């Protein structure tokens, strides 16, 4: 069997396609050949009859109708992209990982897909999601070890990039559905500030938190995609930028990480300090249990209302985890929900004040509680992403170290609200520092 892992640089592939060194038909065959060889084992994509023929037709149309001048070609010209199956794409059914009739779930093409297509991208297909982006896992396996979960709910999108099926994939995060799969699958995940990418045309989970994001093999690929997908993207500022000050959120939140994640995090802190970063411990989130309760009060209330019509008609077709979340939402009244909203607003303000008082530019923390569990009935714990999603802050998950069993671990970087560009600039520097340290400590026989 061919290796399930693959590396495809979005920046390099996009540059080759724009320049004419590669063409969209080549890109389609590259992705479809890889999907045919690997996806029977990984199961990152929703099965689709005629995928290659559909994509070849789209690629030939793009080549015929697109700009002949390479300089005029858009940023993602000819790039195959996976799209999470809660996002509507014209010509492809939306199933949302559920047993509901697809015609019930249909809708207008999502704004994020319009942006991808305007940038020249080809939609390689729908990627597997946990049912309705809650917690009931889909069939996707972790490319590092198929006995382990890839995380969720954006399982297929993270696994598709890790397996080299596509160089870019779209996911969503409500609590931890982008950053956790990035860590488990060993890729870079980006969850922008809440609202930075329009969510029109996306089946909602919990509307106060739902955020579109993307996966790529490295931060440079995320930055290329971010400029296409995000509202009001600002190009790099002229002149040198200072190195960000990093904050460690000491206290009960950080204590929720497991032993292997904390060991790796201590090594990452030491590596970054040795590379010249100022790393400050900041005691925060003393009321973390109350924050968790507040988020899930809002989340479950909103999940129940998003599914009011469908659940009323098709409750018997929902999986146990999703139905339990909806039924929990039915028990939450309007007054409790409004009180939780007030508490969330106060939490956001307090967290921003804590960062400002401590002089923190970026928070750093483990992306997940540990490596991907050897359990395909779960998508893992979202707890390490919860406070940042609650505050609507942008986050990047970087591959960072490995557990004793060889599975990847991740480091999460969190920026200020709306400062997504600064976050990605900082993440690129941290990525270089971590990669440099990893190469320095590698066995000489493994070095390039």
CSV table of C-alpha atoms in Angstrom, one decimal:
chain,number,residue,atom,x,y,z
A,1,UNK,CA,0.0,0.0,0.0
A,2,UNK,CA,1.2,3.5,-0.8
A,3,UNK,CA,2.1,5.8,2.1
A,4,UNK,CA,-1.0,7.6,3.4
A,5,UNK,CA,1.0,10.8,4.1
A,6,UNK,CA,1.7,13.4,1.5
A,7,UNK,CA,3.0,17.0,1.3
A,8,UNK,CA,1.8,19.5,-1.2
A,9,UNK,CA,2.9,23.1,-1.0
A,10,UNK,CA,0.0,25.3,-1.9
A,11,UNK,CA,2.4,28.2,-2.6
A,12,UNK,CA,4.5,26.1,-5.0
A,13,UNK,CA,1.6,24.5,-6.8
A,14,UNK,CA,-0.2,27.8,-7.2
A,15,UNK,CA,2.9,29.5,-8.6
A,16,UNK,CA,3.5,26.7,-11.0
A,17,UNK,CA,-0.1,26.9,-12.2
A,18,UNK,CA,-0.1,30.6,-12.6
A,19,UNK,CA,3.2,30.6,-14.5
A,20,UNK,CA,2.2,27.8,-16.8
A,21,UNK,CA,4.8,25.4,-15.6
A,22,UNK,CA,1.8,23.2,-14.7
A,23,UNK,CA,-1.7,23.4,-16.0
A,24,UNK,CA,-5.2,22.8,-14.4
A,25,UNK,CA,-5.5,19.5,-16.2
A,26,UNK,CA,-2.2,18.3,-14.6
A,27,UNK,CA,-3.5,19.5,-11.2
A,28,UNK,CA,-6.7,17.5,-11.6
A,29,UNK,CA,-4.9,14.3,-12.5
A,30,UNK,CA,-2.5,14.8,-9.7
A,31,UNK,CA,-5.3,15.1,-7.1
A,32,UNK,CA,-7.5,12.4,-8.6
A,33,UNK,CA,-4.7,9.9,-8.9
A,34,UNK,CA,-3.8,10.5,-5.3
A,35,UNK,CA,-7.5,10.3,-4.2
A,36,UNK,CA,-7.8,7.0,-6.1
A,37,UNK,CA,-4.7,5.5,-4.5
A,38,UNK,CA,-5.1,6.8,-0.9
A,39,UNK,CA,-8.6,7.8,-0.1
A,40,UNK,CA,-10.0,4.2,0.1
A,41,UNK,CA,-7.9,4.0,3.3
A,42,UNK,CA,-8.2,7.6,4.6
A,43,UNK,CA,-11.8,8.3,3.5
A,44,UNK,CA,-11.3,12.1,3.6
A,45,UNK,CA,-13.6,12.8,0.7
A,46,UNK,CA,-17.3,12.1,0.3
A,47,UNK,CA,-17.5,9.5,-2.4
A,48,UNK,CA,-18.4,11.0,-5.8
A,49,UNK,CA,-19.1,9.2,-9.1
A,50,UNK,CA,-17.4,10.9,-12.0
A,51,UNK,CA,-15.1,13.2,-9.9
A,52,UNK,CA,-12.3,13.1,-12.5
A,53,UNK,CA,-14.6,13.8,-15.4
A,54,UNK,CA,-16.2,16.7,-13.6
A,55,UNK,CA,-12.9,18.2,-12.7
A,56,UNK,CA,-11.3,17.7,-16.1
A,57,UNK,CA,-14.2,19.6,-17.7
A,58,UNK,CA,-13.8,22.4,-15.2
A,59,UNK,CA,-10.1,22.5,-15.7
A,60,UNK,CA,-10.4,22.7,-19.5
A,61,UNK,CA,-13.0,25.4,-19.2
A,62,UNK,CA,-10.6,27.4,-16.9
A,63,UNK,CA,-7.7,26.9,-19.2
A,64,UNK,CA,-9.8,28.0,-22.3
A,65,UNK,CA,-11.6,30.9,-20.7
A,66,UNK,CA,-9.0,32.1,-18.1
A,67,UNK,CA,-6.3,34.7,-18.7
A,68,UNK,CA,-3.6,33.6,-21.1
A,69,UNK,CA,-1.2,36.1,-19.5
A,70,UNK,CA,0.3,34.4,-16.4
A,71,UNK,CA,0.6,37.7,-14.7
A,72,UNK,CA,-3.2,38.1,-14.9
A,73,UNK,CA,-4.1,34.7,-13.5
A,74,UNK,CA,-5.7,34.8,-10.1
A,75,UNK,CA,-4.1,33.6,-6.9
A,76,UNK,CA,-5.5,30.0,-6.8
A,77,UNK,CA,-5.7,29.4,-10.6
A,78,UNK,CA,-6.2,25.7,-11.2
A,79,UNK,CA,-5.7,24.7,-7.5
A,80,UNK,CA,-7.9,21.7,-6.4
A,81,UNK,CA,-9.6,22.5,-3.1
A,82,UNK,CA,-11.5,20.3,-0.7
A,83,UNK,CA,-14.6,21.8,0.9
A,84,UNK,CA,-16.3,20.6,4.1
A,85,UNK,CA,-19.6,19.0,3.5
A,86,UNK,CA,-21.7,21.6,5.4
A,87,UNK,CA,-20.7,24.2,2.8
A,88,UNK,CA,-23.0,24.4,-0.2
A,89,UNK,CA,-21.3,24.0,-3.6
A,90,UNK,CA,-23.3,24.3,-6.8
A,91,UNK,CA,-23.4,20.9,-8.6
A,92,UNK,CA,-22.6,18.9,-5.5
A,93,UNK,CA,-25.1,17.7,-2.9
A,94,UNK,CA,-24.7,18.7,0.7
A,95,UNK,CA,-25.2,15.8,3.2
A,96,UNK,CA,-23.5,17.2,6.3
A,97,UNK,CA,-22.4,13.7,7.3
A,98,UNK,CA,-26.1,12.9,8.0
A,99,UNK,CA,-28.8,10.5,7.0
A,100,UNK,CA,-31.2,13.3,6.2
A,101,UNK,CA,-32.4,13.6,2.6
A,102,UNK,CA,-29.8,15.8,0.7
A,103,UNK,CA,-32.7,17.8,-0.9
A,104,UNK,CA,-33.7,19.0,2.6
A,105,UNK,CA,-30.2,20.4,3.2
A,106,UNK,CA,-29.8,22.2,-0.1
A,107,UNK,CA,-29.1,25.9,-0.5
A,108,UNK,CA,-27.4,28.6,-2.5
A,109,UNK,CA,-23.6,28.3,-3.1
A,110,UNK,CA,-21.6,29.5,-0.2
A,111,UNK,CA,-19.8,32.9,-0.4
A,112,UNK,CA,-16.5,31.2,0.5
A,113,UNK,CA,-16.9,28.9,-2.6
A,114,UNK,CA,-17.7,31.9,-4.7
A,115,UNK,CA,-14.4,33.4,-3.5
A,116,UNK,CA,-12.5,30.2,-4.3
A,117,UNK,CA,-13.9,30.0,-7.8
A,118,UNK,CA,-13.3,33.7,-8.4
A,119,UNK,CA,-9.7,33.1,-7.5
A,120,UNK,CA,-9.5,30.3,-10.1
A,121,UNK,CA,-9.7,27.3,-7.7
A,122,UNK,CA,-11.3,24.0,-8.7
A,123,UNK,CA,-13.5,22.3,-6.2
A,124,UNK,CA,-12.1,18.8,-5.8
A,125,UNK,CA,-15.1,17.6,-3.9
A,126,UNK,CA,-16.8,17.6,-0.5
A,127,UNK,CA,-14.7,16.5,2.5
A,128,UNK,CA,-16.2,14.4,5.3
A,129,UNK,CA,-17.6,16.1,8.4
A,130,UNK,CA,-18.8,14.9,11.7
A,131,UNK,CA,-22.6,14.9,11.5
A,132,UNK,CA,-23.8,18.5,11.2
A,133,UNK,CA,-20.3,19.6,12.5
A,134,UNK,CA,-21.2,18.5,16.0
A,135,UNK,CA,-19.4,15.4,17.5
A,136,UNK,CA,-20.6,12.2,15.8
A,137,UNK,CA,-17.6,11.2,13.7
A,138,UNK,CA,-17.6,10.4,10.0
A,139,UNK,CA,-15.6,7.6,8.4
A,140,UNK,CA,-12.3,9.5,8.0
A,141,UNK,CA,-9.1,7.9,9.4
A,142,UNK,CA,-5.9,9.6,10.5
A,143,UNK,CA,-3.3,9.4,7.7
A,144,UNK,CA,-0.6,8.9,10.3
A,145,UNK,CA,-2.3,5.8,11.7
A,146,UNK,CA,-5.7,4.8,10.5
A,147,UNK,CA,-6.6,3.3,13.9
A,148,UNK,CA,-6.6,6.8,15.3
A,149,UNK,CA,-9.2,9.6,14.9
A,150,UNK,CA,-8.3,12.6,12.6
A,151,UNK,CA,-10.2,14.8,15.0
A,152,UNK,CA,-13.3,16.7,14.0
A,153,UNK,CA,-15.6,18.1,13.0
A,154,UNK,CA,-13.4,19.1,10.0
A,155,UNK,CA,-11.9,15.7,9.8
A,156,UNK,CA,-11.9,15.2,6.1
A,157,UNK,CA,-10.4,18.5,5.3
A,158,UNK,CA,-7.5,18.1,7.7
A,159,UNK,CA,-6.9,14.5,6.6
A,160,UNK,CA,-7.1,15.4,2.9
A,161,UNK,CA,-4.2,17.9,3.2
A,162,UNK,CA,-2.2,15.6,5.4
A,163,UNK,CA,-2.6,12.8,2.9
A,164,UNK,CA,-1.6,15.0,0.0
A,165,UNK,CA,-5.0,14.7,-1.8
A,166,UNK,CA,-5.2,18.5,-2.2
A,167,UNK,CA,-3.0,21.4,-1.2
A,168,UNK,CA,-5.8,23.4,0.4
A,169,UNK,CA,-9.0,22.5,2.2
A,170,UNK,CA,-11.9,24.4,3.8
A,171,UNK,CA,-13.2,23.6,7.3
A,172,UNK,CA,-15.2,25.3,10.0
A,173,UNK,CA,-14.6,25.7,13.7
A,174,UNK,CA,-17.3,26.2,16.4
A,175,UNK,CA,-15.3,25.2,19.4
A,176,UNK,CA,-12.3,23.1,18.2
A,177,UNK,CA,-13.1,21.8,14.8
A,178,UNK,CA,-10.2,23.3,12.9
A,179,UNK,CA,-7.3,23.5,15.3
A,180,UNK,CA,-7.7,20.0,16.9
A,181,UNK,CA,-7.7,18.1,13.5
A,182,UNK,CA,-4.7,20.2,12.4
A,183,UNK,CA,-2.8,18.9,15.4
A,184,UNK,CA,-4.0,15.3,15.1
A,185,UNK,CA,-3.2,15.2,11.4
A,186,UNK,CA,0.1,17.2,11.5
A,187,UNK,CA,-0.9,20.1,9.2
A,188,UNK,CA,-1.4,23.8,9.6
A,189,UNK,CA,-4.9,25.0,10.4
A,190,UNK,CA,-6.2,28.5,10.5
A,191,UNK,CA,-9.4,29.7,12.2
A,192,UNK,CA,-9.7,33.4,11.5
A,193,UNK,CA,-11.4,36.0,13.7
A,194,UNK,CA,-15.1,35.3,14.0
A,195,UNK,CA,-16.9,36.8,11.0
A,196,UNK,CA,-13.8,37.4,8.9
A,197,UNK,CA,-15.0,34.9,6.3
A,198,UNK,CA,-18.7,35.2,5.4
A,199,UNK,CA,-20.6,32.1,6.5
A,200,UNK,CA,-23.5,32.5,4.0
A,201,UNK,CA,-24.3,29.2,2.4
A,202,UNK,CA,-22.9,27.1,5.4
A,203,UNK,CA,-25.2,24.9,7.4
A,204,UNK,CA,-25.1,26.4,10.9
A,205,UNK,CA,-23.9,24.7,14.1
A,206,UNK,CA,-24.0,27.5,16.6
A,207,UNK,CA,-24.2,30.9,14.9
A,208,UNK,CA,-22.4,32.9,17.6
A,209,UNK,CA,-19.3,30.8,17.1
A,210,UNK,CA,-19.3,29.3,13.6
A,211,UNK,CA,-16.1,30.3,11.7
A,212,UNK,CA,-14.8,29.2,8.3
A,213,UNK,CA,-11.1,28.4,8.1
A,214,UNK,CA,-8.6,26.5,6.0
A,215,UNK,CA,-5.8,23.9,6.1
A,216,UNK,CA,-2.5,23.8,4.2
A,217,UNK,CA,0.9,22.2,4.6
A,218,UNK,CA,2.5,25.4,5.9
A,219,UNK,CA,1.9,28.9,7.1
A,220,UNK,CA,2.8,30.4,3.7
A,221,UNK,CA,0.0,28.4,2.1
A,222,UNK,CA,-2.4,29.6,4.8
A,223,UNK,CA,-1.4,33.2,4.1
A,224,UNK,CA,-2.0,32.8,0.4
A,225,UNK,CA,-5.5,31.4,1.0
A,226,UNK,CA,-6.3,33.9,3.8
A,227,UNK,CA,-5.7,36.8,1.4
A,228,UNK,CA,-8.4,35.3,-0.9
A,229,UNK,CA,-10.9,34.2,1.6
A,230,UNK,CA,-10.9,36.8,4.4
A,231,UNK,CA,-12.7,40.2,4.3
A,232,UNK,CA,-10.5,43.2,4.1
A,233,UNK,CA,-7.2,41.4,4.0
A,234,UNK,CA,-4.3,43.8,4.4
A,235,UNK,CA,-1.1,43.1,2.5
A,236,UNK,CA,2.2,42.9,4.4
A,237,UNK,CA,3.2,46.2,6.0
A,238,UNK,CA,6.3,47.9,4.6
A,239,UNK,CA,9.4,47.7,6.8
A,240,UNK,CA,10.4,45.3,9.5
A,241,UNK,CA,8.0,44.0,12.1
A,242,UNK,CA,9.0,43.3,15.6
A,243,UNK,CA,8.9,39.8,17.0
A,244,UNK,CA,5.7,39.2,18.9
A,245,UNK,CA,5.7,38.7,22.7
A,246,UNK,CA,4.2,35.3,23.5
A,247,UNK,CA,1.9,34.7,26.5
A,248,UNK,CA,1.4,31.4,28.3
A,249,UNK,CA,-2.1,31.2,29.8
A,250,UNK,CA,-1.1,29.7,33.2
A,251,UNK,CA,-3.8,28.3,35.4
A,252,UNK,CA,-6.7,25.8,35.2
A,253,UNK,CA,-7.1,26.0,31.4
A,254,UNK,CA,-3.6,24.9,30.7
A,255,UNK,CA,-3.8,22.2,33.3
A,256,UNK,CA,-6.5,20.5,31.1
A,257,UNK,CA,-3.8,19.4,28.7
A,258,UNK,CA,-2.4,15.9,29.1
A,259,UNK,CA,1.1,15.0,30.1
A,260,UNK,CA,2.5,14.5,26.6
A,261,UNK,CA,1.1,17.7,25.4
A,262,UNK,CA,2.5,19.6,28.4
A,263,UNK,CA,5.9,18.0,28.0
A,264,UNK,CA,6.0,19.0,24.3
A,265,UNK,CA,4.7,22.5,25.2
A,266,UNK,CA,7.6,23.0,27.7
A,267,UNK,CA,10.1,22.0,25.0
A,268,UNK,CA,8.4,24.4,22.5
A,269,UNK,CA,8.6,27.3,25.1
A,270,UNK,CA,12.3,26.6,25.6
A,271,UNK,CA,12.9,26.4,21.9
A,272,UNK,CA,11.2,29.8,21.3
A,273,UNK,CA,13.0,31.5,24.2
A,274,UNK,CA,16.3,30.2,22.8
A,275,UNK,CA,15.3,31.6,19.4
A,276,UNK,CA,14.9,35.1,21.0
A,277,UNK,CA,11.2,35.2,21.7
A,278,UNK,CA,10.0,36.8,25.0
A,279,UNK,CA,7.7,34.3,26.6
A,280,UNK,CA,5.6,35.5,29.6
A,281,UNK,CA,3.5,33.5,31.9
A,282,UNK,CA,0.1,35.2,32.5
A,283,UNK,CA,-2.3,33.8,35.1
A,284,UNK,CA,-5.7,33.8,33.4
A,285,UNK,CA,-9.0,31.9,33.2
A,286,UNK,CA,-9.3,31.2,36.9
A,287,UNK,CA,-13.0,30.7,36.3
A,288,UNK,CA,-12.4,28.3,33.4
A,289,UNK,CA,-15.2,25.9,34.4
A,290,UNK,CA,-17.7,28.7,34.4
A,291,UNK,CA,-16.4,29.7,30.9
A,292,UNK,CA,-17.0,26.2,29.7
A,293,UNK,CA,-20.5,26.1,31.1
A,294,UNK,CA,-21.3,29.5,29.5
A,295,UNK,CA,-20.1,28.5,26.1
A,296,UNK,CA,-22.1,25.2,26.0
A,297,UNK,CA,-25.2,27.0,27.3
A,298,UNK,CA,-25.0,29.2,24.2
A,299,UNK,CA,-23.8,26.5,21.9
A,300,UNK,CA,-26.5,23.9,22.7
A,301,UNK,CA,-29.3,26.5,22.7
A,302,UNK,CA,-28.2,27.6,19.2
A,303,UNK,CA,-27.7,24.0,17.9
A,304,UNK,CA,-31.3,23.2,18.9
A,305,UNK,CA,-32.7,26.2,17.1
A,306,UNK,CA,-30.6,25.6,14.0
A,307,UNK,CA,-32.2,22.1,13.7
A,308,UNK,CA,-35.7,22.9,14.9
A,309,UNK,CA,-37.4,22.2,11.6
A,310,UNK,CA,-35.2,19.2,10.5
A,311,UNK,CA,-35.2,17.6,14.0
A,312,UNK,CA,-39.0,17.9,14.2
A,313,UNK,CA,-39.3,15.9,11.0
A,314,UNK,CA,-36.3,13.5,11.1
A,315,UNK,CA,-35.3,13.0,14.7
A,316,UNK,CA,-35.0,9.3,14.2
A,317,UNK,CA,-32.3,9.8,11.5
A,318,UNK,CA,-30.0,11.8,13.8
A,319,UNK,CA,-27.1,10.1,15.4
A,320,UNK,CA,-27.0,9.8,19.2
A,321,UNK,CA,-24.4,12.5,19.9
A,322,UNK,CA,-26.1,15.1,17.7
A,323,UNK,CA,-29.6,14.3,19.0
A,324,UNK,CA,-28.3,14.6,22.6
A,325,UNK,CA,-26.8,18.1,21.9
A,326,UNK,CA,-30.1,19.2,20.3
A,327,UNK,CA,-32.2,17.8,23.2
A,328,UNK,CA,-29.9,19.5,25.7
A,329,UNK,CA,-30.5,22.8,23.8
A,330,UNK,CA,-34.3,22.3,24.2
A,331,UNK,CA,-33.9,22.5,28.0
A,332,UNK,CA,-32.2,25.9,27.9
A,333,UNK,CA,-34.5,28.8,28.2
A,334,UNK,CA,-34.2,32.3,26.6
A,335,UNK,CA,-33.3,33.9,30.0
A,336,UNK,CA,-30.4,31.5,30.6
A,337,UNK,CA,-29.2,32.0,27.0
A,338,UNK,CA,-29.2,35.8,27.3
A,339,UNK,CA,-27.4,35.6,30.6
A,340,UNK,CA,-24.7,33.5,29.0
A,341,UNK,CA,-24.4,36.0,26.2
A,342,UNK,CA,-23.7,38.8,28.7
A,343,UNK,CA,-21.1,36.6,30.4
A,344,UNK,CA,-19.4,35.9,27.1
A,345,UNK,CA,-19.2,39.6,26.3
A,346,UNK,CA,-17.6,40.2,29.7
A,347,UNK,CA,-15.2,37.3,29.1
A,348,UNK,CA,-14.0,38.7,25.8
A,349,UNK,CA,-13.4,42.1,27.3
A,350,UNK,CA,-11.5,40.6,30.2
A,351,UNK,CA,-9.3,38.4,28.1
A,352,UNK,CA,-8.4,41.3,25.9
A,353,UNK,CA,-7.5,43.4,28.9
A,354,UNK,CA,-5.4,40.6,30.3
A,355,UNK,CA,-3.4,40.4,27.1
A,356,UNK,CA,-2.9,44.2,27.0
A,357,UNK,CA,-1.9,44.5,30.7
A,358,UNK,CA,0.7,41.7,30.3
A,359,UNK,CA,2.0,43.1,27.0
A,360,UNK,CA,1.1,40.0,25.1
A,361,UNK,CA,0.8,39.9,21.3
A,362,UNK,CA,0.0,36.2,20.9
A,363,UNK,CA,-1.1,33.5,23.3
A,364,UNK,CA,0.5,30.1,22.9
A,365,UNK,CA,-0.9,26.8,24.2
A,366,UNK,CA,-1.2,23.1,23.1
A,367,UNK,CA,-3.6,22.7,20.2
A,368,UNK,CA,-5.2,19.6,21.9
A,369,UNK,CA,-5.0,17.7,25.1
A,370,UNK,CA,-2.6,15.2,23.5
A,371,UNK,CA,-2.1,13.1,20.3
A,372,UNK,CA,-5.0,11.7,18.4
A,373,UNK,CA,-6.9,9.0,20.4
A,374,UNK,CA,-6.9,5.4,19.2
A,375,UNK,CA,-10.7,5.6,19.1
A,376,UNK,CA,-12.7,6.1,15.9
A,377,UNK,CA,-15.9,6.7,17.9
A,378,UNK,CA,-14.7,10.1,19.1
A,379,UNK,CA,-13.3,13.2,17.5
A,380,UNK,CA,-11.3,14.0,20.7
A,381,UNK,CA,-11.6,16.9,23.2
A,382,UNK,CA,-12.0,20.5,22.0
A,383,UNK,CA,-11.2,21.9,25.4
A,384,UNK,CA,-7.9,23.5,24.5
A,385,UNK,CA,-9.6,25.6,21.8
A,386,UNK,CA,-12.6,26.5,23.8
A,387,UNK,CA,-11.7,29.9,25.4
A,388,UNK,CA,-10.3,31.3,22.2
A,389,UNK,CA,-13.3,30.3,20.1
A,390,UNK,CA,-15.5,31.7,22.8
A,391,UNK,CA,-13.8,35.1,22.4
A,392,UNK,CA,-13.9,34.9,18.6
A,393,UNK,CA,-10.1,35.2,18.4
A,394,UNK,CA,-8.1,34.1,15.4
A,395,UNK,CA,-5.9,31.0,15.9
A,396,UNK,CA,-3.3,29.0,14.0
A,397,UNK,CA,-2.4,25.4,14.8
A,398,UNK,CA,1.2,24.4,13.9
A,399,UNK,CA,2.6,20.9,13.8
A,400,UNK,CA,5.0,20.8,16.8
A,401,UNK,CA,6.7,17.6,18.0
A,402,UNK,CA,5.5,14.1,18.3
A,403,UNK,CA,4.1,11.9,21.0
A,404,UNK,CA,5.8,8.7,22.2
A,405,UNK,CA,3.7,6.7,19.7
A,406,UNK,CA,4.9,8.8,16.8
A,407,UNK,CA,1.7,10.7,16.3
A,408,UNK,CA,1.9,14.5,15.8
A,409,UNK,CA,1.3,17.1,18.4
A,410,UNK,CA,0.4,20.8,17.8
A,411,UNK,CA,1.1,24.3,19.1
A,412,UNK,CA,-1.7,26.8,19.0
A,413,UNK,CA,-1.1,30.5,18.5
A,414,UNK,CA,-3.9,32.9,19.2
A,415,UNK,CA,-4.0,36.6,18.2
A,416,UNK,CA,-6.1,39.7,18.9
A,417,UNK,CA,-9.5,40.0,17.4
A,418,UNK,CA,-9.3,41.2,13.8
A,419,UNK,CA,-5.4,41.0,13.8
A,420,UNK,CA,-5.3,37.9,11.6
A,421,UNK,CA,-2.6,39.2,9.4
A,422,UNK,CA,-0.3,39.9,12.4
A,423,UNK,CA,-1.1,36.4,13.7
A,424,UNK,CA,0.0,34.8,10.5
A,425,UNK,CA,3.2,36.9,10.4
A,426,UNK,CA,4.0,35.8,13.9
A,427,UNK,CA,3.1,32.2,13.1
A,428,UNK,CA,5.5,32.1,10.2
A,429,UNK,CA,8.4,33.1,12.5
A,430,UNK,CA,7.4,30.5,15.1
A,431,UNK,CA,7.1,27.9,12.4
A,432,UNK,CA,10.7,28.7,11.3
A,433,UNK,CA,12.0,28.5,14.8
A,434,UNK,CA,10.4,25.2,15.5
A,435,UNK,CA,11.4,23.7,12.2
A,436,UNK,CA,15.0,24.8,12.7
A,437,UNK,CA,15.1,23.2,16.1
A,438,UNK,CA,13.6,20.0,14.8
A,439,UNK,CA,16.2,19.8,12.0
A,440,UNK,CA,19.1,20.5,14.4
A,441,UNK,CA,18.0,17.7,16.7
A,442,UNK,CA,17.2,15.2,13.9
A,443,UNK,CA,19.2,12.1,13.4
A,444,UNK,CA,21.9,12.9,10.8
A,445,UNK,CA,20.7,10.0,8.7
A,446,UNK,CA,17.3,11.6,8.5
A,447,UNK,CA,18.5,15.1,7.5
A,448,UNK,CA,18.2,16.1,3.9
